[in-house]
Structure formats: structure tokens, C-alpha cells
GROMACS .gro file of C-alpha atoms in nm:
model
  150
    1LYS     CA    1  -3.444  -1.390  -1.943
    2LEU     CA    2  -3.369  -1.031  -1.846
    3ASN     CA    3  -3.429  -0.894  -2.198
    4ILE     CA    4  -3.115  -0.679  -2.175
    5GLY     CA    5  -2.772  -0.704  -2.336
    6ALA     CA    6  -2.484  -0.902  -2.194
    7ASP     CA    7  -2.273  -0.585  -2.170
    8THR     CA    8  -2.532  -0.421  -1.946
    9VAL     CA    9  -2.535  -0.721  -1.711
   10GLN     CA   10  -2.154  -0.731  -1.707
   11HIS     CA   11  -2.128  -0.360  -1.626
   12GLY     CA   12  -2.389  -0.399  -1.351
   13VAL     CA   13  -2.200  -0.686  -1.189
   14GLU     CA   14  -1.869  -0.498  -1.216
   15GLY     CA   15  -2.026  -0.189  -1.062
   16LEU     CA   16  -2.176  -0.387  -0.775
   17THR     CA   17  -1.843  -0.563  -0.717
   18TYR     CA   18  -1.659  -0.231  -0.714
   19LEU     CA   19  -1.913  -0.078  -0.474
   20LEU     CA   20  -1.886  -0.368  -0.229
   21THR     CA   21  -1.506  -0.403  -0.241
   22GLU     CA   22  -1.436  -0.031  -0.200
   23SER     CA   23  -1.691   0.001   0.079
   24SER     CA   24  -1.541  -0.302   0.254
   25LYS     CA   25  -1.186  -0.172   0.211
   26LEU     CA   26  -1.279   0.154   0.378
   27MET     CA   27  -1.512  -0.014   0.634
   28ILE     CA   28  -1.763   0.264   0.588
   29SER     CA   29  -2.057   0.287   0.825
   30GLU     CA   30  -2.418   0.204   0.739
   31ILE     CA   31  -2.506   0.573   0.707
   32ASP     CA   32  -2.213   0.643   0.474
   33PHE     CA   33  -2.302   0.340   0.261
   34GLN     CA   34  -2.664   0.452   0.238
   35ASP     CA   35  -2.553   0.802   0.138
   36SER     CA   36  -2.325   0.653  -0.127
   37ILE     CA   37  -2.596   0.443  -0.290
   38HIS     CA   38  -2.872   0.702  -0.246
   39VAL     CA   39  -2.720   0.917  -0.521
   40LEU     CA   40  -2.749   0.624  -0.765
   41GLY     CA   41  -3.126   0.674  -0.780
   42PHE     CA   42  -3.235   0.322  -0.683
   43SER     CA   43  -3.562   0.252  -0.505
   44ASP     CA   44  -3.570   0.240  -0.124
   45GLU     CA   45  -3.628  -0.137  -0.132
   46LEU     CA   46  -3.321  -0.193  -0.350
   47ASN     CA   47  -3.115   0.041  -0.129
   48LYS     CA   48  -3.211  -0.168   0.176
   49LEU     CA   49  -3.118  -0.490  -0.006
   50LEU     CA   50  -2.779  -0.347  -0.105
   51LEU     CA   51  -2.718  -0.230   0.251
   52GLN     CA   52  -2.805  -0.575   0.388
   53LEU     CA   53  -2.579  -0.738   0.127
   54TYR     CA   54  -2.294  -0.507   0.230
   55LEU     CA   55  -2.344  -0.567   0.604
   56ASP     CA   56  -2.364  -0.945   0.562
   57ASN     CA   57  -2.054  -0.976   0.344
   58ARG     CA   58  -1.811  -0.698   0.438
   59LYS     CA   59  -1.601  -0.909   0.678
   60GLU     CA   60  -1.572  -1.191   0.425
   61ILE     CA   61  -1.481  -0.945   0.148
   62ARG     CA   62  -1.211  -0.790   0.371
   63SER     CA   63  -1.064  -1.132   0.448
   64ILE     CA   64  -1.054  -1.222   0.077
   65LEU     CA   65  -0.892  -0.888  -0.007
   66SER     CA   66  -0.628  -0.939   0.263
   67GLU     CA   67  -0.544  -1.282   0.119
   68LEU     CA   68  -0.507  -1.131  -0.229
   69ALA     CA   69  -0.275  -0.854  -0.108
   70PRO     CA   70   0.087  -0.906  -0.209
   71LYS     CA   71   0.317  -1.034   0.062
   72LEU     CA   72   0.595  -0.778   0.078
   73PRO     CA   73   0.934  -0.858   0.230
   74SER     CA   74   1.004  -0.729   0.579
   75TYR     CA   75   1.325  -0.589   0.725
   76HIS     CA   76   1.554  -0.823   0.919
   77SER     CA   77   1.896  -0.658   0.940
   78LEU     CA   78   2.141  -0.429   0.763
   79GLU     CA   79   2.515  -0.449   0.709
   80TRP     CA   80   2.710  -0.157   0.567
   81ARG     CA   81   3.063  -0.071   0.460
   82LEU     CA   82   3.230   0.253   0.357
   83ASP     CA   83   3.489   0.221   0.080
   84VAL     CA   84   3.712   0.510  -0.019
   85GLN     CA   85   3.941   0.509  -0.321
   86LEU     CA   86   4.222   0.754  -0.247
   87ALA     CA   87   4.428   0.721  -0.562
   88SER     CA   88   4.466   0.530  -0.884
   89ARG     CA   89   4.744   0.487  -1.137
   90SER     CA   90   4.622   0.777  -1.348
   91LEU     CA   91   4.499   1.007  -1.067
   92ARG     CA   92   4.714   1.022  -0.760
   93GLN     CA   93   4.502   1.272  -0.567
   94GLN     CA   94   4.139   1.163  -0.574
   95ILE     CA   95   3.881   1.077  -0.314
   96LYS     CA   96   3.601   0.854  -0.435
   97PRO     CA   97   3.377   0.732  -0.148
   98ALA     CA   98   3.116   0.457  -0.186
   99VAL     CA   99   2.872   0.313   0.066
  100THR     CA  100   2.781  -0.054   0.025
  101LEU     CA  101   2.467  -0.180   0.200
  102LYS     CA  102   2.360  -0.540   0.241
  103LEU     CA  103   1.993  -0.550   0.330
  104HIS     CA  104   1.863  -0.875   0.479
  105LEU     CA  105   1.488  -0.927   0.427
  106ASN     CA  106   1.236  -1.189   0.538
  107GLN     CA  107   1.001  -1.307   0.266
  108ASP     CA  108   0.767  -1.603   0.313
  109GLU     CA  109   0.981  -1.750   0.594
  110ASP     CA  110   1.290  -1.728   0.371
  111GLN     CA  111   1.571  -1.480   0.416
  112ILE     CA  112   1.699  -1.293   0.112
  113ALA     CA  113   1.977  -1.037   0.082
  114GLN     CA  114   1.996  -0.733  -0.145
  115VAL     CA  115   2.329  -0.558  -0.203
  116LEU     CA  116   2.314  -0.188  -0.285
  117GLN     CA  117   2.592   0.059  -0.352
  118THR     CA  118   2.572   0.438  -0.362
  119ASP     CA  119   2.773   0.750  -0.303
  120PRO     CA  120   2.732   0.940   0.028
  121SER     CA  121   2.548   1.239  -0.125
  122THR     CA  122   2.278   1.015  -0.275
  123LEU     CA  123   2.252   0.830   0.056
  124LEU     CA  124   2.206   1.160   0.243
  125HIS     CA  125   1.935   1.261  -0.003
  126LEU     CA  126   1.761   0.927   0.048
  127ILE     CA  127   1.778   0.969   0.426
  128GLN     CA  128   1.626   1.318   0.399
  129GLN     CA  129   1.342   1.190   0.181
  130LEU     CA  130   1.268   0.904   0.423
  131GLU     CA  131   1.273   1.141   0.721
  132GLN     CA  132   1.037   1.373   0.535
  133ALA     CA  133   0.803   1.080   0.466
  134LEU     CA  134   0.811   0.981   0.835
  135GLY     CA  135   0.735   1.341   0.931
  136GLU     CA  136   0.445   1.343   0.686
  137MET     CA  137   0.300   1.036   0.859
  138LYS     CA  138   0.270   1.238   1.179
  139THR     CA  139   0.031   1.491   1.024
  140ASN     CA  140  -0.336   1.478   1.112
  141HIS     CA  141  -0.436   1.410   0.753
  142CYS     CA  142  -0.219   1.097   0.725
  143ARG     CA  143  -0.325   0.973   1.069
  144ARG     CA  144  -0.688   1.002   0.964
  145ILE     CA  145  -0.622   0.809   0.643
  146VAL     CA  146  -0.431   0.532   0.825
  147ARG     CA  147  -0.704   0.508   1.090
  148ASN     CA  148  -0.970   0.467   0.819
  149MET     CA  149  -0.765   0.200   0.641
  150LYS     CA  150  -0.771  -0.026   0.946
   0.00000   0.00000   0.00000
């Protein structure tokens, strides 16, 4: 009925879907949405229809996207133990430390446990990287990104 190929229709639907989902994810304002679709070269009437479609459906799209998001486990508690091997039969003077962590997580109302073991130097490096990531979250750039994600 449209006198165009199936690929063209499929690409059009995929493009419209991408436009609406990304706009809804970012919760962009009406003006930003209009600016985004203005560069596509559509007529003013079609731009108004797309804007109305976006405004009518953005909350529903966000709710569907939140349902599709993976449910990641959350922290519950942590147990740890420091083991040190001081000697063995072949080496009488050795110090071999190991840190064992038992991480308890909540996932879908179930509790799971992960056991991890590492040496202290790797654990210190991991702590430094996590502290650096937390420090990065305090920058204005990251705050702006997090604020726009909500």
C-alpha cells in the first residue's frame, strides 16, 4: 500500500523506536526533542505529531524500560578472614598472606553468597580503584549525568 520496500519500512520503524526510547530514557524536554527532530528535515506537521507522540508515551516507555532492566544483586553483608602461611615443608621461612571474602547478596528475595580470595596487594589496588570511582562520582560532570538519568 505504501509503494516502498519492506526494508525502508523496517528501518523507519526502528529509527522511530530508537528516537522515542532514547528520548524517554533521557527525559528530554519538549524544546530539546523538537531540536532533535528538526535536523531530520521533516515537515512542521510531522514534527508536531512526533512531539505529541513522545509526550503522550514517554512515561509508559520509561516504565517498560525499567521493567526490562536487569535486576542486579544488592549488598547484604560481608565476612572476611586473613590467612597467613608462615612455613611449609620445603620452605621454612615464607610469608604468604591471603584474604578470603564471603560476600552475601540479595537477589530476587533470595540470599546468595560469593566467596572470593585474593592477596593483600591486589585487595589494596581494588580499594584504591573503588575510592577513585567514588571520588569521580563527586565531580560536577558525573553529577550532571546522574541527574539527567533520573
